[in-house]
Short mmCIF file of C-alpha atoms in Angstrom, two decimals:
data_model
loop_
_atom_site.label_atom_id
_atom_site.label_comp_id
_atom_site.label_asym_id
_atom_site.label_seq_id
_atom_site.Cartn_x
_atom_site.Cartn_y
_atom_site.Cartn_z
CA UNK A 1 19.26 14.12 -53.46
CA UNK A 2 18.03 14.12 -50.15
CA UNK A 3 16.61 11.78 -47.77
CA UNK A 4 13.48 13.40 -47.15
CA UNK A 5 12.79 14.44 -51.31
CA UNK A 6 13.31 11.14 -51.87
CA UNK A 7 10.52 9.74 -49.99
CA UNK A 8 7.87 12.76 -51.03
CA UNK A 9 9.10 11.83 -54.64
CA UNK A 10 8.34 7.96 -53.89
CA UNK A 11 5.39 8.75 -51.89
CA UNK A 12 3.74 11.02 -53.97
CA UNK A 13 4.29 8.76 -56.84
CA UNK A 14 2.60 6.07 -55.38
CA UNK A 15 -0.29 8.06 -54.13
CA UNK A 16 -1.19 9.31 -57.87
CA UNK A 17 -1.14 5.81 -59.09
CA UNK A 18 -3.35 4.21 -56.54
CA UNK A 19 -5.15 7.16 -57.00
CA UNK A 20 -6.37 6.00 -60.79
CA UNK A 21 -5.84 2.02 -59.79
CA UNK A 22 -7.85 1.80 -56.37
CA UNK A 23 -10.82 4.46 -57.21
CA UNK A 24 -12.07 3.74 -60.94
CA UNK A 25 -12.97 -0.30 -60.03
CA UNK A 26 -15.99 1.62 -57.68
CA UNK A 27 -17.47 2.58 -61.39
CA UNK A 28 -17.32 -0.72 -63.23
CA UNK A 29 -20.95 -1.39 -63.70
CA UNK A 30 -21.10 2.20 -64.90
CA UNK A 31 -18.65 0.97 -67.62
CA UNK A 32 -20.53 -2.19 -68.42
CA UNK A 33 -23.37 0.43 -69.37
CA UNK A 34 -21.79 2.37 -71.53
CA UNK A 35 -20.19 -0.93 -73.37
CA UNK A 36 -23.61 -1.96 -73.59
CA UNK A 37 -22.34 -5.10 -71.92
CA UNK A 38 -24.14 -7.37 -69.31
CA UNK A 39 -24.84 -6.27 -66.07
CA UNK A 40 -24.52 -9.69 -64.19
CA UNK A 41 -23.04 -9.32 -60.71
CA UNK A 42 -20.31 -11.76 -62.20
CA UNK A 43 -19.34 -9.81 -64.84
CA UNK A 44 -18.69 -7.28 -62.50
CA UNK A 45 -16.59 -9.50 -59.99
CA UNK A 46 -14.72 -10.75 -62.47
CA UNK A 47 -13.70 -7.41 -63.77
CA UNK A 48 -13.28 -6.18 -60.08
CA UNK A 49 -10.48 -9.09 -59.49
CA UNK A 50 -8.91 -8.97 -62.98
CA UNK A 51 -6.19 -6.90 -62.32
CA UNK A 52 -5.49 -8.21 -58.82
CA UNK A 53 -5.04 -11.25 -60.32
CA UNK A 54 -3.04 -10.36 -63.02
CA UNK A 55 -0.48 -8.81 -60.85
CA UNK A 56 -0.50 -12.12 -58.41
CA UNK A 57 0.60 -13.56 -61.07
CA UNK A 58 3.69 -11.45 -62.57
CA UNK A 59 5.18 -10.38 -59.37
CA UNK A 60 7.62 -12.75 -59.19
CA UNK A 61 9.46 -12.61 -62.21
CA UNK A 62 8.63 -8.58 -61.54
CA UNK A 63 10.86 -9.19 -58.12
CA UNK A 64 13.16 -10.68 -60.51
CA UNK A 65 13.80 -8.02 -62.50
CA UNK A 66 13.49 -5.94 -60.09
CA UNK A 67 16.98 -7.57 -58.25
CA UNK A 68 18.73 -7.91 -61.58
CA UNK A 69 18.22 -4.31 -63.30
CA UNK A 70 17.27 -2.48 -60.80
CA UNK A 71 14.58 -0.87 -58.34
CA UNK A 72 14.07 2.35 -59.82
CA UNK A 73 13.76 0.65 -63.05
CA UNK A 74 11.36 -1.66 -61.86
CA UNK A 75 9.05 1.17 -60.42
CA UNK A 76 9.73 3.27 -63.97
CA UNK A 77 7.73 -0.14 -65.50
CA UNK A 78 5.10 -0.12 -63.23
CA UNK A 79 4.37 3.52 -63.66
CA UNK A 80 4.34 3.10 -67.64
CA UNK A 81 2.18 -0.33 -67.79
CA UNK A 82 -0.71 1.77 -66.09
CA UNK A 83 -0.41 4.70 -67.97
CA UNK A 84 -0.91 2.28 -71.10
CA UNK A 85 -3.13 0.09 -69.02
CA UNK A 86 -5.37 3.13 -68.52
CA UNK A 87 -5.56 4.61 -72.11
CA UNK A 88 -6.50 0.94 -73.51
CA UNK A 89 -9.29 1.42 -71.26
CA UNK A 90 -9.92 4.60 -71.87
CA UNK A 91 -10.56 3.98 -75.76
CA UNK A 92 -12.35 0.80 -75.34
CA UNK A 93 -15.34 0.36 -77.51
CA UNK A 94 -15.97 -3.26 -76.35
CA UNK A 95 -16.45 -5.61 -73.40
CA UNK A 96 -13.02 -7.25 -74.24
CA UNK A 97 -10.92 -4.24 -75.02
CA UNK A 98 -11.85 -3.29 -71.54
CA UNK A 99 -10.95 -6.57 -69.87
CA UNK A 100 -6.98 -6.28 -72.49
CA UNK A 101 -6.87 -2.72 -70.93
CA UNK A 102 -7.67 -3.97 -67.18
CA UNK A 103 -4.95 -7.12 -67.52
CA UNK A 104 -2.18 -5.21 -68.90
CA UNK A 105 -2.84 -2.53 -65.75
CA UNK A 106 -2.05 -5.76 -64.09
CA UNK A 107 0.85 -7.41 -65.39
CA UNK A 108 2.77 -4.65 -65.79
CA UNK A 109 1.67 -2.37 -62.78
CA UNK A 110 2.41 -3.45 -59.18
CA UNK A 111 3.44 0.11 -57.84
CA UNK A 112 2.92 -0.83 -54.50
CA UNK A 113 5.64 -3.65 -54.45
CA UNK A 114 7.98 -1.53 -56.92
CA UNK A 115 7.84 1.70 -54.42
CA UNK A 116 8.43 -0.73 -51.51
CA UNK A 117 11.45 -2.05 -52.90
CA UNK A 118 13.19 1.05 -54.32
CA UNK A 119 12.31 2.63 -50.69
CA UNK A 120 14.26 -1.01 -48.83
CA UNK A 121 16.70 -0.45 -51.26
CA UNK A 122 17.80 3.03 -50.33
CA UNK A 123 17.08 3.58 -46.47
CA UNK A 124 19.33 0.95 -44.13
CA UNK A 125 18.22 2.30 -41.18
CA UNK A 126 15.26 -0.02 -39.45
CA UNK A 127 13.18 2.53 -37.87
CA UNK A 128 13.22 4.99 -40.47
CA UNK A 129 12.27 2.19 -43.20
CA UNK A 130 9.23 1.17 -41.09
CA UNK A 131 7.95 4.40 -40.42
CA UNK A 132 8.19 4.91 -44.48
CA UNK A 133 6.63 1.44 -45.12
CA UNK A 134 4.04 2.75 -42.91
CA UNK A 135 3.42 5.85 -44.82
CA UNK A 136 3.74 3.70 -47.84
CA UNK A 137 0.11 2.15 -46.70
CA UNK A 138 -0.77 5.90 -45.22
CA UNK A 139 -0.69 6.76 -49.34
CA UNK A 140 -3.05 3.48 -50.13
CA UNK A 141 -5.32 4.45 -47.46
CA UNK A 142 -5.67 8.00 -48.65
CA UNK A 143 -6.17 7.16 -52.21
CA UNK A 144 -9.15 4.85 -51.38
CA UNK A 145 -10.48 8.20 -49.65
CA UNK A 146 -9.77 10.80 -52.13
CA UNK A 147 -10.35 8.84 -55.67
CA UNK A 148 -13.98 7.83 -54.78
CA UNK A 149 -15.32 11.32 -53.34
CA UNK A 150 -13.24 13.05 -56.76
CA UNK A 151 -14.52 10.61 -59.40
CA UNK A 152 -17.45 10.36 -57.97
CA UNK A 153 -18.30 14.14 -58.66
CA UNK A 154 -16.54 13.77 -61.83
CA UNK A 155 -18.85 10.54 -63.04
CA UNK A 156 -21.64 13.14 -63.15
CA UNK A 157 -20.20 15.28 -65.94
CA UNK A 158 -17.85 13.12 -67.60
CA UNK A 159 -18.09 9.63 -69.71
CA UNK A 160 -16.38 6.82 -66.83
CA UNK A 161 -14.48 5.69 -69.56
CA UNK A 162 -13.14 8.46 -70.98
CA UNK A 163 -11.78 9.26 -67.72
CA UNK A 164 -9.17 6.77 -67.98
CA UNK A 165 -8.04 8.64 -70.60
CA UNK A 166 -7.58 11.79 -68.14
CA UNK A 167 -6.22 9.72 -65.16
CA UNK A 168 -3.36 7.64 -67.40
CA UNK A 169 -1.61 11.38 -66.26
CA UNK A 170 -1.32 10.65 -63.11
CA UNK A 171 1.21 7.63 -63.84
CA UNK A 172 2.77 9.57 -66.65
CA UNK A 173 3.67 12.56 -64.20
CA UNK A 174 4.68 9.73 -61.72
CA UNK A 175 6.99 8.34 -64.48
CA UNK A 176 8.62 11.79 -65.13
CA UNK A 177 8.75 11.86 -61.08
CA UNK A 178 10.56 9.03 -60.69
CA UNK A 179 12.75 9.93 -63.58
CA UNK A 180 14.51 11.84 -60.57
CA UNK A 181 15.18 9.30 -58.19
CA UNK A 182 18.53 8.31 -57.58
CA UNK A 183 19.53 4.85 -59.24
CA UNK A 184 20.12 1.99 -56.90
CA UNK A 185 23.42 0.29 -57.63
CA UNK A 186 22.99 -3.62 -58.54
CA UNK A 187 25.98 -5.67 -56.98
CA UNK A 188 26.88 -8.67 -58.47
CA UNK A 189 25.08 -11.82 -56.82
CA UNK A 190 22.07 -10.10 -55.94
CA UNK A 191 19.45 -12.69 -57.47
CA UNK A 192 19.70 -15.49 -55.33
CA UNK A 193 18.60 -17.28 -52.27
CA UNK A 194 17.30 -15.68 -49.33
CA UNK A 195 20.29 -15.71 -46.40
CA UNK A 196 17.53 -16.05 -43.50
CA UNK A 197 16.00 -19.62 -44.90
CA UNK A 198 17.28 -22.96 -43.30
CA UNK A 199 18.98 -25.19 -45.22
CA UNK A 200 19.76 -28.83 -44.46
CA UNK A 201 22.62 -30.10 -43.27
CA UNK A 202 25.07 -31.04 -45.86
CA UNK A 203 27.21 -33.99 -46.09
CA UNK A 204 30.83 -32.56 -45.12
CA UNK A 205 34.02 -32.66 -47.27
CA UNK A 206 36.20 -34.55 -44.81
CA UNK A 207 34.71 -38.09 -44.29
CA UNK A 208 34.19 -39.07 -40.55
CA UNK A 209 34.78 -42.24 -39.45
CA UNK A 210 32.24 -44.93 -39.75
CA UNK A 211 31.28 -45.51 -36.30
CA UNK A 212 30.97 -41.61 -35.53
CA UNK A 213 28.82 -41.55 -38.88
CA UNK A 214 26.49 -44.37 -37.66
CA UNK A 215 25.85 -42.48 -34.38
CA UNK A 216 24.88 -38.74 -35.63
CA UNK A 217 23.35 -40.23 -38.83
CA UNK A 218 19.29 -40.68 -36.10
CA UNK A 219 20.19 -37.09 -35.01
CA UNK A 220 20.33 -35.95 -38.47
CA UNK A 221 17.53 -37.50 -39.88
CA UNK A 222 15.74 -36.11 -36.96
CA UNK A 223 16.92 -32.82 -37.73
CA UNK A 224 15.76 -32.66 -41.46
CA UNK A 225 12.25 -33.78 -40.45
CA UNK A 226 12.17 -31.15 -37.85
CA UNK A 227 13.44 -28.58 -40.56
CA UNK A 228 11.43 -29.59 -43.18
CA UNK A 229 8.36 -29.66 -40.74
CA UNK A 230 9.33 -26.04 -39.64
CA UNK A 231 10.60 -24.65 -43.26
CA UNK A 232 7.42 -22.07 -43.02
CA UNK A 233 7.90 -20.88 -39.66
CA UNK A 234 11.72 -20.26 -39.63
CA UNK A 235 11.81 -18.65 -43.11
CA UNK A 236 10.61 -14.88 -42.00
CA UNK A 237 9.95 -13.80 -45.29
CA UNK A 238 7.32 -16.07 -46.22
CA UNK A 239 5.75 -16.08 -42.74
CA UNK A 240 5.11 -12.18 -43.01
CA UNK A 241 4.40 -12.59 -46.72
CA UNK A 242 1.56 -15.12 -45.77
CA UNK A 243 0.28 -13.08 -42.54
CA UNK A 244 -0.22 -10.40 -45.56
CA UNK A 245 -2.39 -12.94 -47.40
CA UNK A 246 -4.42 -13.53 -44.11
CA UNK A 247 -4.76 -9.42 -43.48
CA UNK A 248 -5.71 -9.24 -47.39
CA UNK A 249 -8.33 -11.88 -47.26
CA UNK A 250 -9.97 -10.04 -43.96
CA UNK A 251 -10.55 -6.65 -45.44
CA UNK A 252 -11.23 -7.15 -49.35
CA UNK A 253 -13.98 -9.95 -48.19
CA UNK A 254 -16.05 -7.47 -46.82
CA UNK A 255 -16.13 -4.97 -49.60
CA UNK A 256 -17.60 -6.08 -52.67
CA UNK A 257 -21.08 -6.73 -50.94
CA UNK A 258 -20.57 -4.33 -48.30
CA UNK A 259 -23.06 -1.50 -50.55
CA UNK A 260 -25.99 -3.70 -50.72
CA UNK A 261 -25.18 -4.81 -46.89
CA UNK A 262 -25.53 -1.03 -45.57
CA UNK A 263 -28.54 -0.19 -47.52
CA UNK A 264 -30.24 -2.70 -45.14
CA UNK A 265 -29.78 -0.02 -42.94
CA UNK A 266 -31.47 2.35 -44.58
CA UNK A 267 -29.02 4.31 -44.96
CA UNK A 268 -28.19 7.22 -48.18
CA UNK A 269 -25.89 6.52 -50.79
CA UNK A 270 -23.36 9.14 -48.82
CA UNK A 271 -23.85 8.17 -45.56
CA UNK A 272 -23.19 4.48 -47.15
CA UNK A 273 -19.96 6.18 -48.47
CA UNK A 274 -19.00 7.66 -45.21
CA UNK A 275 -19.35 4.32 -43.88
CA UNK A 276 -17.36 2.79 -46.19
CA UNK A 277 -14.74 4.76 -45.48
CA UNK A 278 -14.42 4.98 -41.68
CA UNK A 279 -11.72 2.37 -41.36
CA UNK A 280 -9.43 3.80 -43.73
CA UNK A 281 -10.14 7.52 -42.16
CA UNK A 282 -9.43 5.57 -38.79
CA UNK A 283 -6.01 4.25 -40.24
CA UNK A 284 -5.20 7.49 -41.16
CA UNK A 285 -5.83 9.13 -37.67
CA UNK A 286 -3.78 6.67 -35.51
CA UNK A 287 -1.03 6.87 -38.21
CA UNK A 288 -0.78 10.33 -37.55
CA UNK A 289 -1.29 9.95 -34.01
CA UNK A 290 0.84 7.24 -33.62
CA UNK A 291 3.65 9.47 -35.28
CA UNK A 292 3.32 11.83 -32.38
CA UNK A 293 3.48 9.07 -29.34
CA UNK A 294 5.10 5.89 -30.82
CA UNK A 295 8.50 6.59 -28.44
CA UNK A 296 5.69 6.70 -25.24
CA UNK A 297 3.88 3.32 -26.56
CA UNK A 298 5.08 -0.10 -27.02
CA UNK A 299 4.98 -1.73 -30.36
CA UNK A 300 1.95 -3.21 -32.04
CA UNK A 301 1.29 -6.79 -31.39
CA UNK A 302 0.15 -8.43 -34.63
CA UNK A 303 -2.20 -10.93 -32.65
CA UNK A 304 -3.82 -8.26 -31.06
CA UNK A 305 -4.46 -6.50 -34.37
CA UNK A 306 -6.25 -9.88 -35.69
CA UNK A 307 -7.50 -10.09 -32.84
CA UNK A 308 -9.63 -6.52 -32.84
CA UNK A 309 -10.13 -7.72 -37.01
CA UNK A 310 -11.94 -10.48 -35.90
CA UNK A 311 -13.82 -8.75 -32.93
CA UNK A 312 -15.27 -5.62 -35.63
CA UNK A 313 -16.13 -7.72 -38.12
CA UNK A 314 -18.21 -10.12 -36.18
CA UNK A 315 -19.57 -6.47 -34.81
CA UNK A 316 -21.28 -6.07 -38.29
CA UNK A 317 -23.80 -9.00 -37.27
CA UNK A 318 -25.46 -6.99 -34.95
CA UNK A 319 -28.90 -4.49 -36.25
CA UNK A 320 -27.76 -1.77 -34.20
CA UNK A 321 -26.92 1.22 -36.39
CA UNK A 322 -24.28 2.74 -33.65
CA UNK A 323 -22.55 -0.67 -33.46
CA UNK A 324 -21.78 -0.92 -37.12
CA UNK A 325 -20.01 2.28 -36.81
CA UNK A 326 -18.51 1.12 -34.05
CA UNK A 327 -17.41 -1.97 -36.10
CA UNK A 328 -16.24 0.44 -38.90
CA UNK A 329 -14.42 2.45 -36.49
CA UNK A 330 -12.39 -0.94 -34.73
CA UNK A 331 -11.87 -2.55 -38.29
CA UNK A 332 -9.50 0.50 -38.83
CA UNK A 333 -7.59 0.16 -35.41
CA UNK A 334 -7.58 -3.69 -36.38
CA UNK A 335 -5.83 -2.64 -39.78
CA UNK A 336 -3.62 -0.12 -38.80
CA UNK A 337 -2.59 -2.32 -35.72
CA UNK A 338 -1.52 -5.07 -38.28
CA UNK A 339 0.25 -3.23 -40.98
CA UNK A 340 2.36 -1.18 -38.02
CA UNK A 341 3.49 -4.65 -36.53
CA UNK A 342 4.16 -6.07 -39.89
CA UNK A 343 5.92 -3.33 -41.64
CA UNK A 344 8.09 -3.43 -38.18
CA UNK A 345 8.73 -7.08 -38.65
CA UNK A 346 10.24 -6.22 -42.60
CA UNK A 347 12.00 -3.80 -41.61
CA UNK A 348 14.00 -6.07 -39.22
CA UNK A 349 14.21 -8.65 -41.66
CA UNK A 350 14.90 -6.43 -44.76
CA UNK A 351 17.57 -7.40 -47.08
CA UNK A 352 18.45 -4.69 -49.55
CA UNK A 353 19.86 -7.10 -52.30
CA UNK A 354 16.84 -8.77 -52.53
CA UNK A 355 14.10 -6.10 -51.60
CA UNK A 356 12.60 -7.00 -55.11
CA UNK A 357 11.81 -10.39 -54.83
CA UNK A 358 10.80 -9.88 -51.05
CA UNK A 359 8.45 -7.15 -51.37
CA UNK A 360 7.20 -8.53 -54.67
CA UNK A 361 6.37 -11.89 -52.79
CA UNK A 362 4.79 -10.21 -50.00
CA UNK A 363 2.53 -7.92 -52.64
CA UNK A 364 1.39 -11.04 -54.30
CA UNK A 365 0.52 -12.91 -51.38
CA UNK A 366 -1.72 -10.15 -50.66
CA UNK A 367 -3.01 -9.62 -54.31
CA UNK A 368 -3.85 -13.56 -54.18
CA UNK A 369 -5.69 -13.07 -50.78
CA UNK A 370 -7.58 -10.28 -52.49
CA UNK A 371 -9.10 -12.91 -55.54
CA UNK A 372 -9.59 -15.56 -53.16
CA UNK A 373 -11.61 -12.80 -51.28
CA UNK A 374 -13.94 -12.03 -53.89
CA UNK A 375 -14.17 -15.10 -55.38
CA UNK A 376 -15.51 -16.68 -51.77
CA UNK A 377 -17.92 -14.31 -51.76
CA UNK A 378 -18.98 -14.21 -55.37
CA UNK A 379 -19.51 -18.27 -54.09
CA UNK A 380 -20.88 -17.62 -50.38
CA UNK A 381 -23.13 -14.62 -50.50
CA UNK A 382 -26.03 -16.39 -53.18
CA UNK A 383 -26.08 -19.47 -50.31
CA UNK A 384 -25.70 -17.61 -46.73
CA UNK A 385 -26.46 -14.15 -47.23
CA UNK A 386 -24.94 -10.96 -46.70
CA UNK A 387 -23.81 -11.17 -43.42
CA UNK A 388 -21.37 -14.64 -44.65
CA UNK A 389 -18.87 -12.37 -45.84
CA UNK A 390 -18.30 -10.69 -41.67
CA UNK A 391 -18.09 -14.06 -40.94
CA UNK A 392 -16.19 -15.69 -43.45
CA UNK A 393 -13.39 -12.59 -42.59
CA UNK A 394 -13.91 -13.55 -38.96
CA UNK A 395 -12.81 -16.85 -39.62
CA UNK A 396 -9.66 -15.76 -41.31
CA UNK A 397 -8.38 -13.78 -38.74
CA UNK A 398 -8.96 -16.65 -36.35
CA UNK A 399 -6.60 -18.75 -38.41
CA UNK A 400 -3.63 -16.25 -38.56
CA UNK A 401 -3.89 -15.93 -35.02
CA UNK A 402 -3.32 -19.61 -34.58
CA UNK A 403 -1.02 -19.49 -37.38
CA UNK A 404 1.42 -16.76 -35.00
CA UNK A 405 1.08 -18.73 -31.92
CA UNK A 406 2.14 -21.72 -34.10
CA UNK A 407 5.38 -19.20 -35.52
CA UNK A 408 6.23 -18.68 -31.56
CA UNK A 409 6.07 -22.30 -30.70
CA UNK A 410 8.14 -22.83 -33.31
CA UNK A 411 10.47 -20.04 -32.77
CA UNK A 412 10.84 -20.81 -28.76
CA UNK A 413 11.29 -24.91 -29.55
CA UNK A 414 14.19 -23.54 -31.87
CA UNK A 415 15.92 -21.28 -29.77
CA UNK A 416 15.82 -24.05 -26.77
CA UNK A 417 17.48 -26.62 -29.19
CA UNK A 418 20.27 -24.30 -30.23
CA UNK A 419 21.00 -23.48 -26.73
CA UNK A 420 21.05 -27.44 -25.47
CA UNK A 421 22.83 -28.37 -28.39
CA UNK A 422 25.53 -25.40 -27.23
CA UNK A 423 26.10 -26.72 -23.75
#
């Protein structure tokens, strides 16, 4: 097989899950109705979080799996748990067959993470993995376009439930997809540690004298609390992991509240959907732009991308109509900016034998930022208003930005010690 089938085949795979997985949570209170269950704005959190949550929680022993029977296996699982995820909702008839069918989309989904690593897996080269991450998220981006316009038209003539039923296809055609794809090969020691963390120093096998002992055993000490101290910053996996969390947090903040926010405006329920939209129709134009130019332009800087985050949201305080589209219209540079600089960064970290526990770490970091999202808001908006959610996001992207300049204080103090301790 090809390299370029390969990707469509993973690619469009992943775009007719999320398809089904990021557009049917718009509909939930919908659902409640037709359950006949309670409309509280909680219910409808909770419910909007569930599955989030539920795959924050399995993706590491997912990652483990993943490493020890395989990628493409892994990503045949994820595939099947939402077809079955879907049809359980589908056929609910209650409140709590719903929330069964909505946790098992979660614990055994996570096609995001299972794509990534198959795709880490299979391409070695740097450049072309980033550019596929990148198209990866170009997939995610496109789903949360499509699925709402298409159900939307579809929740007008059909039961919402009983178009679970419909969309478990989607998964179920992925499945068969995927059945396609080329098995990785598992080589013995893949599940293990990470090669790129720092590890203490060890006490050596030959014993050196006493006095030479005595006088490197300050330097060592000092050296384990300056490890220990810098554990985060020097392992690059968890730093990019947790800059995911951060990026999470900042978008899915603003989006549970952001319906009742633009009808302050005014505004229809379309042109409230065009709204809605405009970053992720903004990602997709400077992806495809930035496919064109990228060997005229220099690579994204992640601080910048906070940094124009933090600048849109804070945008959305302002009552001028033409600034909030403005905002919009920045939040998607902001994004884009961010997932181009780290995609780049796992690219030119990536290590194939353990793609599954990396990119399952780095999907669950963001699923957690996600729940912590929506919880903060479920907990904010009652007290501040609508407007506390632009903020809180704000806030967030303030603290990754001093959370990279802390990474390249580290990184530079590093370096500098290696190099004196050379001379």
């Amino acid at each position: 097989m090809s390299y370029r089938i390969m990707v469509a085949i993973v690619l469009c795979c992943h775009y007719m899950s999320a398809f089904s997985a990021l557009g049917m949570p718009l509909f939930l209170p919908i659902m409640l109705q037709e359950l006949d269950a309670p409309l509280q704005s909680g219910w409808v959190g909770l419910l909007f979080i569930l599955p989030t949550l539920m795959t924050a929680i399995a993706a590491r022993y997912w990652g483990r799996f993943a490493d020890t029977y395989g990628r493409k296996t892994s990503l045949l699982r994820a595939e099947l748990g939402l077809a079955v995820g879907f049809l359980i909702c589908g056929f609910s008839q209650s409140l709590w067959q719903l929330i069964i069918g909505l946790s098992i989309q979660g614990l055994f989904g996570g096609t995001m993470a299972a794509s990534n690593a198959y795709l880490a897996t299979s391409i070695t080269d740097k450049n072309a993995l980033k550019r596929v991450l990148n198209f990866t998220q170009f997939s995610a981006r496109l789903a949360l376009i499509t699925a709402p316009i298409g159900l939307g038209f579809l929740v007008h003539h059909y039961e919402v439930l009983s178009l679970y039923r419909v969309l478990a296809i989607l998964p179920l055609l992925a499945l068969l997809l995927s059945f396609l794809l080329k098995k990785d090969v598992i080589a013995p020691g893949n599940v293990g540690t990470i090669e790129n963390t720092i590890e203490l120093p060890k006490a050596s096998a030959n014993t050196k004298s006493s006095n030479k002992a005595k006088s490197d055993k300050k330097e060592t000490e000092h050296s384990a609390q300056s490890l220990t101290g810098a554990a985060f910053f020097a392992n690059p996996y968890l730093f990019i992991s947790v800059l995911q969390f951060f990026l999470a947090f900042c978008m899915v903040v603003t989006f549970p509240y952001f319906l009742p926010f633009a009808k302050t405006f005014g505004l229809s329920t379309s042109q409230i959907g065009q709204l809605y939209a405009m970053p992720h129709i903004m990602y997709l134009i400077c992806q495809l732009l930035y496919g064109r130019i990228s060997q005229r332009m220099p690579a994204a800087s992640l601080n910048i991308g906070f940094a124009v985050l933090a600048g849109a949201v804070l945008l959305h305080l302002t009552d001028y109509l033409p600034l909030i589209w403005l905002a919009r219209m920045l939040f998607g540079v902001g994004m884009f900016m961010c997932y181009q600089s780290l995609h780049a960064q796992m690219a030119n970290t990536n290590q194939s034998k353990h793609s599954g526990k990396i990119f399952s770490r780095y999907d669950a970091l963001s699923k957690w930022g996600g729940v912590l999202a929506g919880l903060s808001v479920t907990l904010f908006v009652p007290i501040f208003g609508l407007l506390s959610p632009f903020t809180l996001s704000a806030v967030m992207a303030i603290i990754a930005m001093i959370t990279i300049k802390m990474h390249q204080h580290y990184s530079t103090s590093a370096k500098n010690h290696t190099y004196f301790k050379n001379i």
